[in-house]
Coordinates of C-alpha atoms in Angstrom, one line a residue:
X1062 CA 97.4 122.1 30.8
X1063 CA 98.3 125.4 32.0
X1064 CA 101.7 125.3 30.8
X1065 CA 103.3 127.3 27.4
X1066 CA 104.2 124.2 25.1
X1067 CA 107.7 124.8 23.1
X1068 CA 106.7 126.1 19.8
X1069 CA 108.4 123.7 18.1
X1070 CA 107.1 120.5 19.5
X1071 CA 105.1 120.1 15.8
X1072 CA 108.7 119.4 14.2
X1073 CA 109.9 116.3 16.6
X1074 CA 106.0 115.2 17.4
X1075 CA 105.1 115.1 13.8
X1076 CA 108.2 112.9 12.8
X1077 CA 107.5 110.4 15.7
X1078 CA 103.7 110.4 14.7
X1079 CA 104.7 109.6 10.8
X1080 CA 107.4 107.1 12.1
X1081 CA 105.2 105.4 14.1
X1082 CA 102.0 105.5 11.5
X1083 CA 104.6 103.7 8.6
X1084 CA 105.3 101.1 11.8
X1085 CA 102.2 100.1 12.7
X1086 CA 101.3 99.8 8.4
X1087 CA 104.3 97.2 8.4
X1088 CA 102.8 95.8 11.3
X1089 CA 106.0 96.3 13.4
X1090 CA 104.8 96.0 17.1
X1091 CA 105.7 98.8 19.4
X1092 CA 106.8 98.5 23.2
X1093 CA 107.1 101.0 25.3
X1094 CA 108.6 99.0 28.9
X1095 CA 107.9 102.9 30.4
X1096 CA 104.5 102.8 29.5
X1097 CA 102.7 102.4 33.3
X1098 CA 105.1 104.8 34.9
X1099 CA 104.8 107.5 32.0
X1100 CA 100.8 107.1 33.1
X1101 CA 102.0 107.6 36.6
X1102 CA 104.3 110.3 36.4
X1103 CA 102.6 112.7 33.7
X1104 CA 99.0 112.0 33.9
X1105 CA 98.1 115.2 32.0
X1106 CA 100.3 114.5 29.1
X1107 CA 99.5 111.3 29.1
X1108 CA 95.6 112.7 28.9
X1109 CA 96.6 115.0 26.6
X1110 CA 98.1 112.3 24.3
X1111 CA 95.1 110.8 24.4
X1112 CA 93.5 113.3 23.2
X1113 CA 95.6 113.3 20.0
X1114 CA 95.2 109.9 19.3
X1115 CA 91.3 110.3 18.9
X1116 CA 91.9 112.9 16.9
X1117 CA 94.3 111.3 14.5
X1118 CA 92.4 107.9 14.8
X1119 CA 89.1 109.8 13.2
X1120 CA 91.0 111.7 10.7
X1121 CA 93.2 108.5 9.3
X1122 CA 91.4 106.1 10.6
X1123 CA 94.3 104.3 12.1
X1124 CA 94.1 102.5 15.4
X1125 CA 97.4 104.1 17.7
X1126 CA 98.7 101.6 20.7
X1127 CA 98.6 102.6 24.4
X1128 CA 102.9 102.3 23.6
X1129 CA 102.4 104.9 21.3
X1130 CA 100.4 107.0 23.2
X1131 CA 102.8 106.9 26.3
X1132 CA 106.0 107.9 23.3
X1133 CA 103.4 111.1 22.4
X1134 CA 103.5 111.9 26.3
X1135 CA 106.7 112.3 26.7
X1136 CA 106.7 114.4 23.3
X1137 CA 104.3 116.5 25.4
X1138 CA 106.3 116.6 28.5
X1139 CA 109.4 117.8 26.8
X1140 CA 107.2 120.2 24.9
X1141 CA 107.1 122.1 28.4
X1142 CA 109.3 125.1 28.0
X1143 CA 111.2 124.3 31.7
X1144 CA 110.9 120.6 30.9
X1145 CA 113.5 118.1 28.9
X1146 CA 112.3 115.5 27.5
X1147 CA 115.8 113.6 28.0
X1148 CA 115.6 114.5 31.9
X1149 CA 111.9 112.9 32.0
X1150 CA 113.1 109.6 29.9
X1151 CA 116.1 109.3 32.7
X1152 CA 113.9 109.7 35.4
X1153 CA 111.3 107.1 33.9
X1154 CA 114.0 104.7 33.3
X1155 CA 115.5 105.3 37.1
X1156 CA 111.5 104.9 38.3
X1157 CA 111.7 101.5 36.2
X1158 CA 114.9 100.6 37.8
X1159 CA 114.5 101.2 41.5
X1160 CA 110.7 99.2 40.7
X1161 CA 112.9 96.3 38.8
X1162 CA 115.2 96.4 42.1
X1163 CA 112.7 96.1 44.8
X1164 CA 111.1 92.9 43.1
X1165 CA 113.9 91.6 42.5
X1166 CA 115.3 92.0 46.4
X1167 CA 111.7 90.7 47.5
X1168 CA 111.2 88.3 45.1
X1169 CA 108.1 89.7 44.0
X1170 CA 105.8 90.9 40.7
X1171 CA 103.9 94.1 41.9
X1172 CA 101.0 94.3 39.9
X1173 CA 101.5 97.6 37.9
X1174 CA 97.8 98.6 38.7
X1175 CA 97.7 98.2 42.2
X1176 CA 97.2 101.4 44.7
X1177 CA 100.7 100.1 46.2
X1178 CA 102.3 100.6 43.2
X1179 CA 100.8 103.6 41.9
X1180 CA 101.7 105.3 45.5
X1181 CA 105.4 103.7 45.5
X1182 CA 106.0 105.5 41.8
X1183 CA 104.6 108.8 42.8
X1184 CA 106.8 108.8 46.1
X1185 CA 109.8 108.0 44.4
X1186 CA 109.2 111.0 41.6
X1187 CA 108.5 113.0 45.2
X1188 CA 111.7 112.1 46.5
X1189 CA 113.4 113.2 43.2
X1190 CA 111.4 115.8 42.8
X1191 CA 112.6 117.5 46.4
X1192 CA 116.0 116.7 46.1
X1193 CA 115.7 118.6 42.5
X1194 CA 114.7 121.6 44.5
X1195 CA 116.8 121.0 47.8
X1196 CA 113.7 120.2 49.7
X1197 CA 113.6 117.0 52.1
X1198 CA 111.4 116.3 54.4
X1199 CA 112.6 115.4 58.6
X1200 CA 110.8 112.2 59.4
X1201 CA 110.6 112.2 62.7
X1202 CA 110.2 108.2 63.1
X1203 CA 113.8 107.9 61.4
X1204 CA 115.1 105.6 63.9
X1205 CA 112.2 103.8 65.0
X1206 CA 112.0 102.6 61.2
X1207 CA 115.3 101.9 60.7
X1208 CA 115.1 99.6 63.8
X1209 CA 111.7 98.4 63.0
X1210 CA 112.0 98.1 59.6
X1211 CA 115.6 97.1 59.4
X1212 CA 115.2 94.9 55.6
X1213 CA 113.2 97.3 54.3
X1214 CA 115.5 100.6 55.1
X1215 CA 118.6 98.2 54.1
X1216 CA 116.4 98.2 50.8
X1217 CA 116.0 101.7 50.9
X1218 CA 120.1 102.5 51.2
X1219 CA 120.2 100.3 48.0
X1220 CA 117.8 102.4 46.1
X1221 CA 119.0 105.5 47.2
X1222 CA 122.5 104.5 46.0
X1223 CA 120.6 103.9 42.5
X1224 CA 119.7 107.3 42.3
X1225 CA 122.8 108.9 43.8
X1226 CA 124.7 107.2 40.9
X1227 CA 122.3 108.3 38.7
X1228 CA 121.3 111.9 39.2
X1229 CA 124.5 112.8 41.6
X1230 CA 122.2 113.3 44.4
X1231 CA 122.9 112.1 47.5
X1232 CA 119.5 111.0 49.4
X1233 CA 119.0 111.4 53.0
X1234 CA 118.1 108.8 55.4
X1235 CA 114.8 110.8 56.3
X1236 CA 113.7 110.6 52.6
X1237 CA 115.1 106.9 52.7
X1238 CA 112.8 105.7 56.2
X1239 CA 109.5 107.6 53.9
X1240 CA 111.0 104.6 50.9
X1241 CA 111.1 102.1 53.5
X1242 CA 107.8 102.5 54.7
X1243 CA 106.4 102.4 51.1
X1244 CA 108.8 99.3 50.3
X1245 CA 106.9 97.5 53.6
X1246 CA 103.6 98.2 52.0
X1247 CA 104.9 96.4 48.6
X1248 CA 106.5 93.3 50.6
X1249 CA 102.3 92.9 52.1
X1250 CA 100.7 93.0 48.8

């Protein structure tokens, strides 16, 4: 991945592994509700994950869930020395949440596989992602969305009240008419 992994990711990842091979013996089901936005938002570790599955599924011949394999990624992800694995958990859950939101408000399902989707997730982990760093974009169309788009930006002010609460980060309106846009594209599909 390019990245130096914590040296001690073998101590947490090898419990979870174990954990997990003695639940799926007992035939104990695993969910993972993160599952689609963990392949969204950490594609590599995700691939990576993969990886160790095969691995392990040829060596104990034991057949590991896609659940499972998204619980591995995030043991990856927090493997990343300047990454915690509690930090990517919140943010998947917040992801979860502002998606949970939006169908709720339009009375939708978005289909987790759709483009829509996939390009709604990885604009929200943008968003956070810039406001981590103190890095927002100017829209220049600020106000002819928010007059144009006036559900959708009202929308937008809801989400971005979901994240304020949740990372202590308040979100400007320019990153909130971008949302708007994207929460448009969802209300078409």
């Amino acid at each position: 991945m390019g990245e130096e992994l914590n040296p001690n990711i073998h101590i947490g990842l090898i419990d979870h592994i174990n954990f997990a091979i003695k639940r799926l013996q007992e035939n104990i089901d695993i969910i993972n509700p993160f599952l689609t936005e963990t392949k969204i938002m950490y594609p590599k570790e995700y691939e990576l994950a993969q990886e160790a599955v095969e691995i392990l599924k040829e060596k104990l011949n034991i057949q590991i869930p896609d659940a499972e394999i998204g619980f591995i990624a995030f043991h990856i992800h927090g493997a990343l020395k300047s990454k915690d694995k509690a930090v990517a958990l919140k943010i998947t859950k917040l992801v979860n949440n502002l998606i949970k939101t939006v169908e709720d408000e339009l009375h939708i399902a978005i289909k987790r596989d759709s483009f829509d989707y996939v390009r709604f997730v990885i604009h929200i982990r943008g968003i956070i992602s810039r406001l981590e760093n103190d890095k927002v974009f100017e829209n220049p169309l600020l106000d002819k969305i928010k007059e144009q788009f006036e559900f959708e930006f009202g929308l937008a002010l809801k989400l971005g009240k979901i994240i304020e609460n949740e990372l202590k980060i308040k979100v400007p309106e320019d990153e909130l008419a971008y949302m708007a846009m994207h929460i448009h594209k969802l209300k078409e599909i």
